[in-house]
mmCIF file of C-alpha atoms and ligand atoms in Angstrom:
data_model
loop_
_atom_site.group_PDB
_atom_site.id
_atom_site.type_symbol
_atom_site.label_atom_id
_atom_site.label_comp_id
_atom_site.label_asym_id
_atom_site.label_seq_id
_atom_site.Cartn_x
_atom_site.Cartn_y
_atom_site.Cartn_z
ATOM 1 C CA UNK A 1 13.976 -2.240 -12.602
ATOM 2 C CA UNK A 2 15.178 0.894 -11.026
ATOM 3 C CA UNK A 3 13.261 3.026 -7.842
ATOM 4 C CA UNK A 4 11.083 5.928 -9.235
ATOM 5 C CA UNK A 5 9.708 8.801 -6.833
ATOM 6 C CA UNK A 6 5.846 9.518 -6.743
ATOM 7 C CA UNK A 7 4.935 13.172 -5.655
ATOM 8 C CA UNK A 8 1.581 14.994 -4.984
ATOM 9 C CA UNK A 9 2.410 18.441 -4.871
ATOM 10 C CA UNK A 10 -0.736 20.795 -4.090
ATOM 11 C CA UNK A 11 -3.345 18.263 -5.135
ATOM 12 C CA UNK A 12 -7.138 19.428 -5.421
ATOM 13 C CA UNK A 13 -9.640 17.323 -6.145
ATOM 14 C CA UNK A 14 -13.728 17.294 -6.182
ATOM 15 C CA UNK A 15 -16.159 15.657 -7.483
ATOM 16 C CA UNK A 16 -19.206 17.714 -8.435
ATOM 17 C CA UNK A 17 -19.663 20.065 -6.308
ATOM 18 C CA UNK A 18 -18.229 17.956 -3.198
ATOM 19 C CA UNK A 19 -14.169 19.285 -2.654
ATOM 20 C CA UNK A 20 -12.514 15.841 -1.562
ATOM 21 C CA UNK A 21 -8.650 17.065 -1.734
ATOM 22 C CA UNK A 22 -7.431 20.645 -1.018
ATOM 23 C CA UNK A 23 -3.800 20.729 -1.189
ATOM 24 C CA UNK A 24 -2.768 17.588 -0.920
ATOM 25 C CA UNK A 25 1.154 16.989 -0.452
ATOM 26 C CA UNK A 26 2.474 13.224 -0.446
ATOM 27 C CA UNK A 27 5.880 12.224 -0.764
ATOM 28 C CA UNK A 28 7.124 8.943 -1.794
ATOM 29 C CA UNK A 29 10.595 8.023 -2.258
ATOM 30 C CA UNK A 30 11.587 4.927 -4.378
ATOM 31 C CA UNK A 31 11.734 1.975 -2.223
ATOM 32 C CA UNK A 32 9.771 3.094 0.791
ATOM 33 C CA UNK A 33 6.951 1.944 2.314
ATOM 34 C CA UNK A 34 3.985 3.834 2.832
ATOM 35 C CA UNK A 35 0.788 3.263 4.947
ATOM 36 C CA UNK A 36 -1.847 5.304 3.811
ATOM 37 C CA UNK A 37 -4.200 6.033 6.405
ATOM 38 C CA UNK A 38 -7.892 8.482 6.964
ATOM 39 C CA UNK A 39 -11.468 7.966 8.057
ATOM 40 C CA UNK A 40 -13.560 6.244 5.520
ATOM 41 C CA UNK A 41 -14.312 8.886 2.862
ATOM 42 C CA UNK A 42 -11.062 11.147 3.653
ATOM 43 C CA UNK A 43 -10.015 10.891 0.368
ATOM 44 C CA UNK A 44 -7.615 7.851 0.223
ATOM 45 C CA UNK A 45 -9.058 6.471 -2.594
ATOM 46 C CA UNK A 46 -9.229 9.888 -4.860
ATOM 47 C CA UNK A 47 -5.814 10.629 -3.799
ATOM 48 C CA UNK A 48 -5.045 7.031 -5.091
ATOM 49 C CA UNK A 49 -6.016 7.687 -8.384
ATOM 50 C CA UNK A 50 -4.863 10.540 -8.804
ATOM 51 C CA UNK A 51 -1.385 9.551 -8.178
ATOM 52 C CA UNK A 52 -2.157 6.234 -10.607
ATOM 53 C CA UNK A 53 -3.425 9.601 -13.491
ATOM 54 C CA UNK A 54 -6.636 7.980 -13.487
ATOM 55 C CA UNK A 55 -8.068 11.389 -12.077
ATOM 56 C CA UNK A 56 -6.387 14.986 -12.807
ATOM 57 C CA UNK A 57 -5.938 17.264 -10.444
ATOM 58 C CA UNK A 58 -7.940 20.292 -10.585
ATOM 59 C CA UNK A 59 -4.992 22.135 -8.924
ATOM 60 C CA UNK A 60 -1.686 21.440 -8.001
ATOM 61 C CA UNK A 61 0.513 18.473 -9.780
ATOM 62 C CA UNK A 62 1.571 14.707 -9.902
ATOM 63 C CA UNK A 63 5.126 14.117 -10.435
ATOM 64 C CA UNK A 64 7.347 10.824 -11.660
ATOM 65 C CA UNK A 65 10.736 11.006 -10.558
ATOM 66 C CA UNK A 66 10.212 15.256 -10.644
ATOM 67 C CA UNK A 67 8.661 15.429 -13.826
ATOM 68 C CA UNK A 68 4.918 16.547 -14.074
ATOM 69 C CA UNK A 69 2.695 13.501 -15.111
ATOM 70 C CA UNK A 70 1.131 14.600 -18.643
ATOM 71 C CA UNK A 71 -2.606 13.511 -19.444
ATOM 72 C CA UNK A 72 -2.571 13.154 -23.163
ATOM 73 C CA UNK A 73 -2.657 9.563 -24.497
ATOM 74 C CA UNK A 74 1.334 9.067 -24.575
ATOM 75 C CA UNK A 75 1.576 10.874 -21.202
ATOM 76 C CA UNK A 76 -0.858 8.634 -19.238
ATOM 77 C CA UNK A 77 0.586 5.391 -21.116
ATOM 78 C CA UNK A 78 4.000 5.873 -19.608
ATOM 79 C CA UNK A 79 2.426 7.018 -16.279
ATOM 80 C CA UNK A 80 0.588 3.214 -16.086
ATOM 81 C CA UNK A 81 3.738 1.891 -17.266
ATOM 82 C CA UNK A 82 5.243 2.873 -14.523
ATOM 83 C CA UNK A 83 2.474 3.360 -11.858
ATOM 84 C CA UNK A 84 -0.043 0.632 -11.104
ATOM 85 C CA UNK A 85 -3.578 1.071 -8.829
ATOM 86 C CA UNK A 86 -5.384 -2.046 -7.473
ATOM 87 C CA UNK A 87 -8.720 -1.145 -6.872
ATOM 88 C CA UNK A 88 -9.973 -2.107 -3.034
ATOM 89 C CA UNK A 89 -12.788 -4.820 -4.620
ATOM 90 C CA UNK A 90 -11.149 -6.711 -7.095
ATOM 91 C CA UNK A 91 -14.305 -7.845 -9.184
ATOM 92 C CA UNK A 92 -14.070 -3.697 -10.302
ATOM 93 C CA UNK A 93 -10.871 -5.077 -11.492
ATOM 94 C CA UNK A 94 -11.217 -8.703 -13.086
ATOM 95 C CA UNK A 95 -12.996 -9.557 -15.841
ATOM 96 C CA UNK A 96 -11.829 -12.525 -17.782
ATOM 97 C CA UNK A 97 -12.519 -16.042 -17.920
ATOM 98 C CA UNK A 98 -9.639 -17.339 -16.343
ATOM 99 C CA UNK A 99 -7.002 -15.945 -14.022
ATOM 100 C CA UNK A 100 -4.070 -16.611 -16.621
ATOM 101 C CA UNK A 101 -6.113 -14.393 -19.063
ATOM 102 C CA UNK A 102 -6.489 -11.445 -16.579
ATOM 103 C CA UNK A 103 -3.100 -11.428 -15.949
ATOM 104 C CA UNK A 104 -2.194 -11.078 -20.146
ATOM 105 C CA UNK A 105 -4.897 -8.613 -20.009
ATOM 106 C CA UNK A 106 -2.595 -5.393 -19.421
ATOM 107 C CA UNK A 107 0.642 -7.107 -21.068
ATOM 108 C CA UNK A 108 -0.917 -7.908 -24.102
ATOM 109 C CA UNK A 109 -2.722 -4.402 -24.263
ATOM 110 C CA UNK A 110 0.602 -2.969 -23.931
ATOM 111 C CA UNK A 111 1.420 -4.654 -26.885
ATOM 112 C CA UNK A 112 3.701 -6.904 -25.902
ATOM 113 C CA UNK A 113 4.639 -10.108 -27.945
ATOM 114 C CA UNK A 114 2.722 -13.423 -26.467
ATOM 115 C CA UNK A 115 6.086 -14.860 -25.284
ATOM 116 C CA UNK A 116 7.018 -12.050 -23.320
ATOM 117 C CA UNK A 117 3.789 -11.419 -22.084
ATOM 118 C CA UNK A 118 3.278 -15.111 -21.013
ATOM 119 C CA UNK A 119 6.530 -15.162 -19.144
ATOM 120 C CA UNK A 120 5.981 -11.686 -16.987
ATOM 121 C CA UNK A 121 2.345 -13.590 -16.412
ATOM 122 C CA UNK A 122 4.220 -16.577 -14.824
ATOM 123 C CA UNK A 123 6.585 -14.270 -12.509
ATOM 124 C CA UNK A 124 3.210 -12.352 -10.988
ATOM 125 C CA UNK A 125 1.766 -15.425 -11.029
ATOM 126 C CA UNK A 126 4.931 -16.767 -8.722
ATOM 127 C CA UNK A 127 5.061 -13.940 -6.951
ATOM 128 C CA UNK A 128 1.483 -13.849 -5.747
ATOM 129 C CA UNK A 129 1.331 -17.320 -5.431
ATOM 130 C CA UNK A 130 -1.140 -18.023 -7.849
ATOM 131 C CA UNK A 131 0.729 -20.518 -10.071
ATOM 132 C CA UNK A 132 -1.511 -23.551 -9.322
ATOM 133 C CA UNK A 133 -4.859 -21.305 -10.046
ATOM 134 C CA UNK A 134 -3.917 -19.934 -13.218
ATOM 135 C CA UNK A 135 -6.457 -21.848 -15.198
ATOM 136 C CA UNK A 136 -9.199 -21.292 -12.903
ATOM 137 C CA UNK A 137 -12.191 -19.496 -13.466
ATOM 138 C CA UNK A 138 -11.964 -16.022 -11.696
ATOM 139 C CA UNK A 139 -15.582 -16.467 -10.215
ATOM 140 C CA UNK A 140 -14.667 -19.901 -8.565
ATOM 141 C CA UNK A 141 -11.877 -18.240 -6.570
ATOM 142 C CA UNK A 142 -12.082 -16.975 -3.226
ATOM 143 C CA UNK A 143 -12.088 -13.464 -2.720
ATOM 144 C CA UNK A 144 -8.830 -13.463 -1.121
ATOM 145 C CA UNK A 145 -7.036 -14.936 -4.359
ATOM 146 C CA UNK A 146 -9.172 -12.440 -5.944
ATOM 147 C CA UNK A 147 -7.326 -9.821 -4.585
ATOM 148 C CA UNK A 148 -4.267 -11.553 -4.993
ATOM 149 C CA UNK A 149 -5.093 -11.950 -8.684
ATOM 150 C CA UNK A 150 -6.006 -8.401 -8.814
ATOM 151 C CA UNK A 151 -2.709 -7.588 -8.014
ATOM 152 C CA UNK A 152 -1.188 -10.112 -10.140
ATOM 153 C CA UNK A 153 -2.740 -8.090 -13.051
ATOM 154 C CA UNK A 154 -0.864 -4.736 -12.108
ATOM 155 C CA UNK A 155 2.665 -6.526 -11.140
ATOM 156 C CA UNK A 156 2.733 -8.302 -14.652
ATOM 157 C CA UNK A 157 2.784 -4.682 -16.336
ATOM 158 C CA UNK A 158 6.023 -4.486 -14.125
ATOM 159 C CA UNK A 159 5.340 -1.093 -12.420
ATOM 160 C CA UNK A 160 8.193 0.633 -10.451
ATOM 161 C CA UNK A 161 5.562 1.843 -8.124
ATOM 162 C CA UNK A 162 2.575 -0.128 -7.072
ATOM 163 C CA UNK A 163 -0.731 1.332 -4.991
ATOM 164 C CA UNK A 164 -3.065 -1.015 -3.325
ATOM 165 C CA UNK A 165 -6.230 0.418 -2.091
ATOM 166 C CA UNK A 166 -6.811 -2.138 1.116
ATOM 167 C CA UNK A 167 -5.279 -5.015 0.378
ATOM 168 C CA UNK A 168 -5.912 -6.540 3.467
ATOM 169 C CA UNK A 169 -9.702 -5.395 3.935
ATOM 170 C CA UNK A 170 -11.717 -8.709 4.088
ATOM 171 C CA UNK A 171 -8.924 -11.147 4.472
ATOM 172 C CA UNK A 172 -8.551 -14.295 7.164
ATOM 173 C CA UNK A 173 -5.291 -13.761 9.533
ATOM 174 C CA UNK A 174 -3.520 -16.153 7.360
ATOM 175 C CA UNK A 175 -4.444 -14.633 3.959
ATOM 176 C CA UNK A 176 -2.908 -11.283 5.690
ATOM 177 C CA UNK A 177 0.118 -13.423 6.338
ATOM 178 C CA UNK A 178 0.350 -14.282 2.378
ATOM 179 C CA UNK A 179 -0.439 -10.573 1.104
ATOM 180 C CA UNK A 180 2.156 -9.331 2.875
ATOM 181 C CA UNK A 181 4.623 -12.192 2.128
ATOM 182 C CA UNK A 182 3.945 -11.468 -1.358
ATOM 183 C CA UNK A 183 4.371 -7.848 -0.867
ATOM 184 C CA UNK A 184 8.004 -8.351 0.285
ATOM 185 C CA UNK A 185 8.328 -10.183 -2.631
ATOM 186 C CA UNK A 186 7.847 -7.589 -4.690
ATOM 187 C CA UNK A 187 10.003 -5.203 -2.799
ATOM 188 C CA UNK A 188 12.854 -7.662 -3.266
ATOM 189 C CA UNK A 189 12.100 -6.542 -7.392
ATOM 190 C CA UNK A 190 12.222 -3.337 -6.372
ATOM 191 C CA UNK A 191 8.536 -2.456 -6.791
ATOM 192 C CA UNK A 192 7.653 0.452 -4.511
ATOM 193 C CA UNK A 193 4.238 -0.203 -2.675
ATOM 194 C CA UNK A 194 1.902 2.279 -0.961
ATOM 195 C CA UNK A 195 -1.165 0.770 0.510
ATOM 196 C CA UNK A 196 -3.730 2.705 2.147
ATOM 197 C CA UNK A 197 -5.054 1.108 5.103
ATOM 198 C CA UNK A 198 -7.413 1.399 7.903
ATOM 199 C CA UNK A 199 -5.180 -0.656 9.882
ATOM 200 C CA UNK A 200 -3.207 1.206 12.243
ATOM 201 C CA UNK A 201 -1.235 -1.660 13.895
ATOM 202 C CA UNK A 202 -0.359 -2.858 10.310
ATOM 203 C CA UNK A 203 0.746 0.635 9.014
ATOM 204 C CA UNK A 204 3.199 0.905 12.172
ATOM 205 C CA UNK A 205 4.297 -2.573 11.988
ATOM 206 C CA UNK A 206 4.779 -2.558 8.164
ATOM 207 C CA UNK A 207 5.617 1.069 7.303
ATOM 208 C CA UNK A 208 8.333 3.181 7.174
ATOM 209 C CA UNK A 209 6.146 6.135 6.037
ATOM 210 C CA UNK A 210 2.735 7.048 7.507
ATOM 211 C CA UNK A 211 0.196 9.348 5.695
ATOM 212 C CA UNK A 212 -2.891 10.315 7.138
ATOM 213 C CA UNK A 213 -5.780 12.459 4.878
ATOM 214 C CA UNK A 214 -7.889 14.792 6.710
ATOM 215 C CA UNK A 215 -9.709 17.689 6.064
ATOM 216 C CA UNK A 216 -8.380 17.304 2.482
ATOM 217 C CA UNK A 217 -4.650 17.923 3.181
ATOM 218 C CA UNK A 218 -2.157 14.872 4.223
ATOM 219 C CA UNK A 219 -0.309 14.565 7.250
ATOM 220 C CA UNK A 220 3.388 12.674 6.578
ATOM 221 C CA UNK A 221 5.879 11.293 8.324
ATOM 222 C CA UNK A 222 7.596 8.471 10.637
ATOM 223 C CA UNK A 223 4.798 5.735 11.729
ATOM 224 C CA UNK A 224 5.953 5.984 15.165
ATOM 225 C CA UNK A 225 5.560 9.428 15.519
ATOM 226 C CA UNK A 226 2.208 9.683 13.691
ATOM 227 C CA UNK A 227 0.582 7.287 15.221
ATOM 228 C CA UNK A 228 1.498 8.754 18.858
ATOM 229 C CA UNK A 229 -0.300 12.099 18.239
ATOM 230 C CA UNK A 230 -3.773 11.950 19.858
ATOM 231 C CA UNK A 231 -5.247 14.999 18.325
ATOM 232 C CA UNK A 232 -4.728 13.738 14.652
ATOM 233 C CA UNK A 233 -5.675 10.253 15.304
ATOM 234 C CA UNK A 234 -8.699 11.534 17.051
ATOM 235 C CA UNK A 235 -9.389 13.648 14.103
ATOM 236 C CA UNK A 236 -9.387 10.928 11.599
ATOM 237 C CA UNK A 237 -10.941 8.858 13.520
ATOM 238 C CA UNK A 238 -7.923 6.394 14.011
ATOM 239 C CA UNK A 239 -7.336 4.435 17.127
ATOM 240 C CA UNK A 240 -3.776 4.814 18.499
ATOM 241 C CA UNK A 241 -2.079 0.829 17.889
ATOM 242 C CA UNK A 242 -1.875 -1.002 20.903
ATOM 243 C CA UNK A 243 2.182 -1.348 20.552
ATOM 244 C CA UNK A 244 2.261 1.942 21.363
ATOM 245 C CA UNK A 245 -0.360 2.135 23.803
ATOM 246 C CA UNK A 246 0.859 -0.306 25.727
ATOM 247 C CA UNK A 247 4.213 1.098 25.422
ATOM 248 C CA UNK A 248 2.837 4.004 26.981
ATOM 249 C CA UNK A 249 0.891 2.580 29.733
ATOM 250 C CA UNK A 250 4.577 0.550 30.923
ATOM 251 C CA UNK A 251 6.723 3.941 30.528
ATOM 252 C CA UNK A 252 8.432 2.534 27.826
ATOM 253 C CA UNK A 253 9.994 5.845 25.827
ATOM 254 C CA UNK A 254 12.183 5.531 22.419
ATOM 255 C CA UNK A 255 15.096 5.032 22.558
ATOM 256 C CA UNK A 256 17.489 5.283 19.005
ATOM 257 C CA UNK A 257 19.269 2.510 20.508
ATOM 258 C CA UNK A 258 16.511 -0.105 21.462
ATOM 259 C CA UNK A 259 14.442 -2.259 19.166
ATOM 260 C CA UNK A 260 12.181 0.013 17.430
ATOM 261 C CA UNK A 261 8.387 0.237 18.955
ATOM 262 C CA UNK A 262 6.958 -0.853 16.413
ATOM 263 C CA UNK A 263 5.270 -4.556 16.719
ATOM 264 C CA UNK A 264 5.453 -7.352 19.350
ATOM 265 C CA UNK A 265 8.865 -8.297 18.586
ATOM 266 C CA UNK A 266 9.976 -4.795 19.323
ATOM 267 C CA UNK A 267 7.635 -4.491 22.402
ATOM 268 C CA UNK A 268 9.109 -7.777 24.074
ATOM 269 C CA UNK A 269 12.362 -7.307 23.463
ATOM 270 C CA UNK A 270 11.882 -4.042 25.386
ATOM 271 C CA UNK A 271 10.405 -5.332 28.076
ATOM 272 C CA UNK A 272 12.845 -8.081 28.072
ATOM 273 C CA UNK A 273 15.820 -5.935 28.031
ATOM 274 C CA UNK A 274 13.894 -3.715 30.860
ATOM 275 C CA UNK A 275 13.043 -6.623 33.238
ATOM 276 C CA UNK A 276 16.750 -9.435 32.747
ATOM 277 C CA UNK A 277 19.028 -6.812 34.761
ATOM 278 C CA UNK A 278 16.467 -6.612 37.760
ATOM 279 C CA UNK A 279 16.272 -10.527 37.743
ATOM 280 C CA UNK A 280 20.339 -10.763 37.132
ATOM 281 C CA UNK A 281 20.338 -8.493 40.530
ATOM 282 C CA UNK A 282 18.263 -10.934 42.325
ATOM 283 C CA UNK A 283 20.435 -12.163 45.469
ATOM 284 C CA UNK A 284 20.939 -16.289 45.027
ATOM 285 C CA UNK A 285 18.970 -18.844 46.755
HETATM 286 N N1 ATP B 312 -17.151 8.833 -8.206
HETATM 287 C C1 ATP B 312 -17.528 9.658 -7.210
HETATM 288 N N2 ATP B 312 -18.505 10.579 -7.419
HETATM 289 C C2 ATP B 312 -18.879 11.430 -6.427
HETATM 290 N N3 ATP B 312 -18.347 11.439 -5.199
HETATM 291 C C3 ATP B 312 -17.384 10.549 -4.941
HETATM 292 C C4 ATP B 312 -16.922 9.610 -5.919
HETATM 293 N N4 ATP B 312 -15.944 8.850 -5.376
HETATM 294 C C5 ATP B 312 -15.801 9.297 -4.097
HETATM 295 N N5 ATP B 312 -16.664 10.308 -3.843
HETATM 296 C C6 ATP B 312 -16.767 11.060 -2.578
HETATM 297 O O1 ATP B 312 -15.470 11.601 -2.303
HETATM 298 C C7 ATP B 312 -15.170 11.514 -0.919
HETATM 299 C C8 ATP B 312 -13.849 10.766 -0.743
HETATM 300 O O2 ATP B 312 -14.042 9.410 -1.172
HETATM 301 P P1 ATP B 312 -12.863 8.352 -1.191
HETATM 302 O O3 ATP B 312 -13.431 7.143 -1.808
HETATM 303 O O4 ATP B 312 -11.681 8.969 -1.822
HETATM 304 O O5 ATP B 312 -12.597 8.173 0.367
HETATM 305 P P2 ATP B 312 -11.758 7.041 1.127
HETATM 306 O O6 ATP B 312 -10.873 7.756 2.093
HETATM 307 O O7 ATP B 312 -11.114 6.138 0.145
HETATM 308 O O8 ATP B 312 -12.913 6.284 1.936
HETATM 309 P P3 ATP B 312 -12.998 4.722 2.405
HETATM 310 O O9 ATP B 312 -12.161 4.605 3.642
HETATM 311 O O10 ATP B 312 -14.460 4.564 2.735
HETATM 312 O O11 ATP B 312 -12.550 3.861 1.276
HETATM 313 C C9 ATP B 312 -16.380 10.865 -0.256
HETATM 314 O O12 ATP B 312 -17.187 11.876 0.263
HETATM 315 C C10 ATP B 312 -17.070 10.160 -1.400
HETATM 316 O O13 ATP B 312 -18.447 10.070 -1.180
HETATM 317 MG MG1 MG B 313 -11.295 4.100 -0.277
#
């Protein structure tokens, strides 16, 4: 599977006679990951699907790899192929009587032969680590496998790009841990994945690409510089992450050279590097 590009260009969207998206402009490169971030009812979710083609625009354009998504039956099929949404609550999502059957669900409706199907079944199986629940009921799992199953569904149509609306939202520490250990599974098969997020510590720690909707429009660009500016987060109503903030309180500045900002690895080994010289220095005895 090779990296696609996923562009808004321009988007508008409404519903009714509320305006959600006015212009929307989101960039995503094959192979990067991007943390998309807003106050609840920004528009993360519309902007979602309309990069999925479940919603058109009203103005402006989608585009795969450059081309301008088309919304006519043949259009919107190779769109999906390529271009998978998980919904937020996975019972919008799952519907069958048993986890190995939700998973065939979009395979099979793709019109894929059984054999093929039931081997791209066991890989998102694998890969979400599902394998020993595959005969399971879908109502007696929890709701993190759920989700995990959820996703299973989109990565066994074998999408280049894959958007997860919250992934994480409801999830113990440790089931966290195994989203996004499946997640970098999935980027080792090149699958692209944008998640939006109200996690700000996660989106700096995880990203390499931070987009934040307000007031209709989206804001792009490096996590770290983002998620610095006071005026935006305070705007969307997004806390600064404490990496940062606590880099800030210490004096601790970027540095191109240093270990990036970015989580507690990157935090200690700055403070590390900033304190060993001074206790090096220390006279003997
Ligand atoms: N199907 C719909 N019909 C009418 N209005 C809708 C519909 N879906 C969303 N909206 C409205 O559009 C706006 C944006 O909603 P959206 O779900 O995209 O926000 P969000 O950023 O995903 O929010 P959250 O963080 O709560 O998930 C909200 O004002 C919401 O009420
Ligand atoms: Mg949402």
């Amino acid at each position: 599977m090779s990296h696609q590009s996923l562009r808004a260009e321009g988007v508008v969207f409404g519903y009714d006679d509320i305006p959600v998206l006015a212009g929307a402009d989101l960039a995503i490169a094959g192979g990067t990951r991007i943390a998309l971030l807003g106050a609840n009812g920004s528009g993360k979710t519309t902007l979602l699907r309309c990069l999925s083609g479940a919603l058109e625009p009203q103005a402006g354009r989608v585009l795969l790899d450059e081309k301008p998504v088309t919304y006519g039956r043949r259009g919107l099929r190779h769109h999906r192929q390529n271009v998978q949404l998980v919904l937020q609550d996975p019972d919008d999502q799952l519907f069958s009587a048993d986890v190995r059957r939700d998973v065939s669900f979009g395979p099979l409706n793709l019109g894929l032969s059984t054999v093929e199907t039931a081997e791209r079944v066991d890989d998102a199986l694998d890969l979400l680590g599902l394998t020993d629940l595959a005969d399971r009921p879908v109502h007696q799992l929890s709701y993190g496998q759920r989700k995990r199953a959820a996703i299973a569904g989109a990565v066994a149509m074998r999408p280049c790009l894959l958007l997860l609306d919250e992934p994480t939202a409801g999830l113990d520490p440790a089931g966290v841990d195994e989203m996004f250990a499946a997640l970098t599974r999935l980027e080792e098969h090149d699958t692209t994945v944008v998640l939006a997020t109200h996690d700000v510590d996660l989106a700096l720690a995880w990203a390499h690409d931070c987009a934040i909707v307000l007031e209709g429009r989206v804001v792009q660009g490096d996590p770290v510089d983002v998620l610095d500016r006071g005026d935006l987060l305070a705007a969307a109503r997004l806390r600064r992450p404490w990496v940062l903030d606590l880099a800030a309180r210490v004096g601790l500045t970027r540095d191109a050279d240093a270990a990036p900002l970015r989580d507690i690895d990157g935090i200690a080994d700055r403070l590390r590097g900033r304190h060993t010289p001074a206790h090096d220095n220390q006279p003997a005895g």
